[in-house]
Amino acid sequence: MGVADLGLPVDVPSTALFTDHYELTMLQAALRAGTAERRSVFEVFTRRLPDGRRYGVVAGTGRVLDAVENFRFDAGVLGFLRERRIVDEETLDRLADYRFGGDIWGYPEGEVYFPGSPIMRVEGSFAECVLLETVILSILNHDSAVAAAASRMSSAADGRALIEMGARRTHELAAVAAARAAYVGGFTTTSDLAAGFRYGIPTVGTSAHAFTLLHDSERDAFRAQVESLGRGTTLLVDTYDVTEAVRVAVEIAGPELGAVRIDSGDLLLVAHRVRQQLDELGATNTKIIVTSDLDEYAIASLRAAPVDAYGVGTQLVTGSGHPTCSMVYKLVARSESADPKAPLVPVAKKSVGGKTSIGGRKWAARRLDEHGVAEAEVVGTGPVPDELMDRQLLVQLVKGGEVVAREPLDAVRDRHVAARAGLPLSATQLSRGEPVIPTEYLTAHATECG
């Protein structure tokens, strides 16, 4: 039984309308002009990282592959477009048969990126590629923002467990995507069951303050929870008086009590006091979990506290102040005719105000220093230098319309750990700064970029 069988709102039968109106009108005009079949190359990149960030995290690639596969204009969607007169009948006929048949290359999910990195490259006819702009950007911008925040929090946690618990702080579908992105960035579990069902992420949860308030006394609430969930459960101890709650918790569950959760107050001070009290009561193995509007800075400030796990919600699912990565999807090369043998020529918008782009199909490689640490992101067109040949970053994700690079989420998570470890140590600093390595450009002089 799958998601569709249960009717859960975590998948959709078609992603075709996850797009902007003008993508369809561009297609209509290109069909009339005879340019729709020109071979084209679009690239996803960002011109800058969010203010103060040292690196970005590629996340959402797996969801992009699902979205491309499900990009179909069924009868209901076509009827909507016809009723609204968004495009003409010729274009509707073309959309009815739409299947992406091109190639997609990209940084593997979990990899880090920098300004100018060609995070994803989409190749095919203009008609095929232009329609995918919005759905690709919406996924990559959201998921990469959450993963970057998660990565910073993971660094700050310094090996301690992180629980994603932001479902109630965002749209219900965004919550599922955010849980996935958080897992890529280093979180260990989620409270969101839809994310557990959809992506296999471990789920956790025990009780909220409402459960304690439901009962006539805190003792009754703790007893009911322990009898139901066992001595290894986590008891929430800050509903009334923390010290008394910890005493009662250990009295009822014994030293086998799994954990206590603290959700308010001066977490640094309270955690120290609770740890001391637990140890004095013989519950030396009982863990301490803290929640309460945490972000990477709060987590870092608690590094000296006896905290075993952090639960993070709002700041995580909103990218910790940066809910988007400002990625763009730009045409960088196209052929001069519909002839499949026609050479590609570089194209780029010429603009002022920081919105300039570099034309041509890009490759990317990461140059390492003598210690094996990244020292530059090298982005270029034309031939790849021999010394960078084995350091190339883009991998093929879709070939001839077929997905060729699906992988388990745990493999993506492990890749991020390795990618982050390959950066200079200053990458994990939370203080504001420039990208931890520079981006260097090697641009071919020839007009042919095929």
mmCIF file of N, CA, C and O in Angstrom, residues 160 259-260 262 266-279 284-290 299 301-310:
data_model
loop_
_atom_site.group_PDB
_atom_site.id
_atom_site.type_symbol
_atom_site.label_atom_id
_atom_site.label_comp_id
_atom_site.label_asym_id
_atom_site.label_seq_id
_atom_site.Cartn_x
_atom_site.Cartn_y
_atom_site.Cartn_z
ATOM 1 N N ARG A 160 25.418 15.595 19.297
ATOM 2 C CA ARG A 160 24.225 15.276 20.077
ATOM 3 C C ARG A 160 23.010 15.177 19.153
ATOM 4 O O ARG A 160 22.970 15.786 18.092
ATOM 5 N N ALA A 259 14.250 9.556 29.672
ATOM 6 C CA ALA A 259 14.668 10.947 29.517
ATOM 7 C C ALA A 259 13.646 11.871 30.145
ATOM 8 O O ALA A 259 12.489 11.484 30.385
ATOM 9 N N VAL A 260 14.082 13.080 30.409
ATOM 10 C CA VAL A 260 13.178 14.157 30.806
ATOM 11 C C VAL A 260 13.317 15.258 29.768
ATOM 12 O O VAL A 260 14.387 15.453 29.178
ATOM 13 N N ILE A 262 12.740 19.384 28.930
ATOM 14 C CA ILE A 262 12.591 20.730 29.480
ATOM 15 C C ILE A 262 12.225 21.654 28.326
ATOM 16 O O ILE A 262 12.932 21.716 27.318
ATOM 17 N N ASP A 266 15.358 29.157 31.834
ATOM 18 C CA ASP A 266 16.765 29.308 31.485
ATOM 19 C C ASP A 266 17.322 27.909 31.267
ATOM 20 O O ASP A 266 17.720 27.217 32.207
ATOM 21 N N LEU A 267 17.364 27.475 30.017
ATOM 22 C CA LEU A 267 17.687 26.078 29.715
ATOM 23 C C LEU A 267 19.076 25.690 30.202
ATOM 24 O O LEU A 267 19.286 24.557 30.655
ATOM 25 N N LEU A 268 20.032 26.598 30.101
ATOM 26 C CA LEU A 268 21.391 26.301 30.552
ATOM 27 C C LEU A 268 21.404 26.013 32.054
ATOM 28 O O LEU A 268 21.949 24.991 32.509
ATOM 29 N N LEU A 269 20.784 26.889 32.820
ATOM 30 C CA LEU A 269 20.759 26.725 34.274
ATOM 31 C C LEU A 269 19.928 25.511 34.679
ATOM 32 O O LEU A 269 20.358 24.683 35.496
ATOM 33 N N VAL A 270 18.744 25.399 34.100
ATOM 34 C CA VAL A 270 17.848 24.312 34.482
ATOM 35 C C VAL A 270 18.457 22.962 34.127
ATOM 36 O O VAL A 270 18.356 21.995 34.894
ATOM 37 N N ALA A 271 19.111 22.852 32.978
ATOM 38 C CA ALA A 271 19.714 21.578 32.576
ATOM 39 C C ALA A 271 20.775 21.129 33.571
ATOM 40 O O ALA A 271 20.850 19.941 33.925
ATOM 41 N N HIS A 272 21.606 22.065 34.037
ATOM 42 C CA HIS A 272 22.623 21.716 35.031
ATOM 43 C C HIS A 272 21.967 21.227 36.328
ATOM 44 O O HIS A 272 22.404 20.231 36.919
ATOM 45 N N ARG A 273 20.951 21.915 36.773
ATOM 46 C CA ARG A 273 20.285 21.531 38.011
ATOM 47 C C ARG A 273 19.600 20.175 37.881
ATOM 48 O O ARG A 273 19.664 19.340 38.797
ATOM 49 N N VAL A 274 18.961 19.958 36.746
ATOM 50 C CA VAL A 274 18.270 18.680 36.534
ATOM 51 C C VAL A 274 19.275 17.538 36.458
ATOM 52 O O VAL A 274 19.047 16.459 37.018
ATOM 53 N N ARG A 275 20.398 17.754 35.777
ATOM 54 C CA ARG A 275 21.417 16.708 35.696
ATOM 55 C C ARG A 275 21.925 16.331 37.080
ATOM 56 O O ARG A 275 22.083 15.145 37.418
ATOM 57 N N GLN A 276 22.190 17.336 37.895
ATOM 58 C CA GLN A 276 22.659 17.079 39.252
ATOM 59 C C GLN A 276 21.615 16.306 40.053
ATOM 60 O O GLN A 276 21.943 15.341 40.759
ATOM 61 N N GLN A 277 20.363 16.714 39.927
ATOM 62 C CA GLN A 277 19.296 16.044 40.670
ATOM 63 C C GLN A 277 19.111 14.604 40.204
ATOM 64 O O GLN A 277 18.967 13.688 41.024
ATOM 65 N N LEU A 278 19.131 14.382 38.902
ATOM 66 C CA LEU A 278 18.991 13.020 38.378
ATOM 67 C C LEU A 278 20.109 12.118 38.895
ATOM 68 O O LEU A 278 19.871 10.963 39.299
ATOM 69 N N ASP A 279 21.331 12.635 38.878
ATOM 70 C CA ASP A 279 22.464 11.839 39.342
ATOM 71 C C ASP A 279 22.330 11.513 40.829
ATOM 72 O O ASP A 279 22.611 10.387 41.260
ATOM 73 N N THR A 284 21.413 8.034 36.641
ATOM 74 C CA THR A 284 22.584 8.574 35.954
ATOM 75 C C THR A 284 22.524 8.385 34.433
ATOM 76 O O THR A 284 23.236 9.074 33.692
ATOM 77 N N ASN A 285 21.714 7.452 33.989
ATOM 78 C CA ASN A 285 21.603 7.211 32.547
ATOM 79 C C ASN A 285 20.403 7.899 31.911
ATOM 80 O O ASN A 285 20.179 7.775 30.705
ATOM 81 N N THR A 286 19.602 8.587 32.722
ATOM 82 C CA THR A 286 18.453 9.312 32.186
ATOM 83 C C THR A 286 18.935 10.531 31.403
ATOM 84 O O THR A 286 19.730 11.326 31.902
ATOM 85 N N LYS A 287 18.464 10.661 30.194
ATOM 86 C CA LYS A 287 18.930 11.748 29.329
ATOM 87 C C LYS A 287 18.081 13.005 29.523
ATOM 88 O O LYS A 287 16.964 12.941 30.037
ATOM 89 N N ILE A 288 18.638 14.120 29.086
ATOM 90 C CA ILE A 288 17.947 15.410 29.144
ATOM 91 C C ILE A 288 17.739 15.923 27.727
ATOM 92 O O ILE A 288 18.696 16.041 26.939
ATOM 93 N N ILE A 289 16.487 16.204 27.385
ATOM 94 C CA ILE A 289 16.125 16.761 26.089
ATOM 95 C C ILE A 289 15.597 18.169 26.304
ATOM 96 O O ILE A 289 14.772 18.394 27.203
ATOM 97 N N VAL A 290 16.072 19.117 25.521
ATOM 98 C CA VAL A 290 15.583 20.492 25.642
ATOM 99 C C VAL A 290 14.907 20.913 24.341
ATOM 100 O O VAL A 290 15.316 20.532 23.242
ATOM 101 N N ILE A 299 21.558 26.467 20.414
ATOM 102 C CA ILE A 299 22.160 25.138 20.565
ATOM 103 C C ILE A 299 23.633 25.268 20.925
ATOM 104 O O ILE A 299 24.143 24.572 21.817
ATOM 105 N N SER A 301 25.055 27.735 22.434
ATOM 106 C CA SER A 301 25.185 28.268 23.799
ATOM 107 C C SER A 301 24.966 27.198 24.852
ATOM 108 O O SER A 301 25.373 27.363 26.000
ATOM 109 N N LEU A 302 24.316 26.101 24.451
ATOM 110 C CA LEU A 302 24.055 25.003 25.392
ATOM 111 C C LEU A 302 25.092 23.896 25.283
ATOM 112 O O LEU A 302 24.928 22.836 25.892
ATOM 113 N N ARG A 303 26.142 24.129 24.529
ATOM 114 C CA ARG A 303 27.137 23.072 24.322
ATOM 115 C C ARG A 303 27.781 22.639 25.632
ATOM 116 O O ARG A 303 28.133 21.464 25.812
ATOM 117 N N ALA A 304 27.936 23.572 26.573
ATOM 118 C CA ALA A 304 28.549 23.243 27.860
ATOM 119 C C ALA A 304 27.547 22.656 28.850
ATOM 120 O O ALA A 304 27.928 22.228 29.934
ATOM 121 N N ALA A 305 26.286 22.633 28.485
ATOM 122 C CA ALA A 305 25.256 22.104 29.380
ATOM 123 C C ALA A 305 25.140 20.593 29.212
ATOM 124 O O ALA A 305 25.447 20.046 28.146
ATOM 125 N N PRO A 306 24.683 19.897 30.237
ATOM 126 C CA PRO A 306 24.518 18.437 30.152
ATOM 127 C C PRO A 306 23.248 18.062 29.399
ATOM 128 O O PRO A 306 22.333 17.439 29.940
ATOM 129 N N VAL A 307 23.176 18.448 28.142
ATOM 130 C CA VAL A 307 22.014 18.191 27.290
ATOM 131 C C VAL A 307 22.361 17.057 26.331
ATOM 132 O O VAL A 307 23.445 17.035 25.747
ATOM 133 N N ASP A 308 21.442 16.136 26.158
ATOM 134 C CA ASP A 308 21.688 14.981 25.296
ATOM 135 C C ASP A 308 21.021 15.092 23.929
ATOM 136 O O ASP A 308 21.438 14.437 22.972
ATOM 137 N N ALA A 309 19.955 15.901 23.827
ATOM 138 C CA ALA A 309 19.251 16.036 22.551
ATOM 139 C C ALA A 309 18.507 17.358 22.519
ATOM 140 O O ALA A 309 18.115 17.900 23.565
ATOM 141 N N TYR A 310 18.327 17.862 21.307
ATOM 142 C CA TYR A 310 17.639 19.136 21.091
ATOM 143 C C TYR A 310 16.441 18.908 20.174
ATOM 144 O O TYR A 310 16.557 18.230 19.148
#
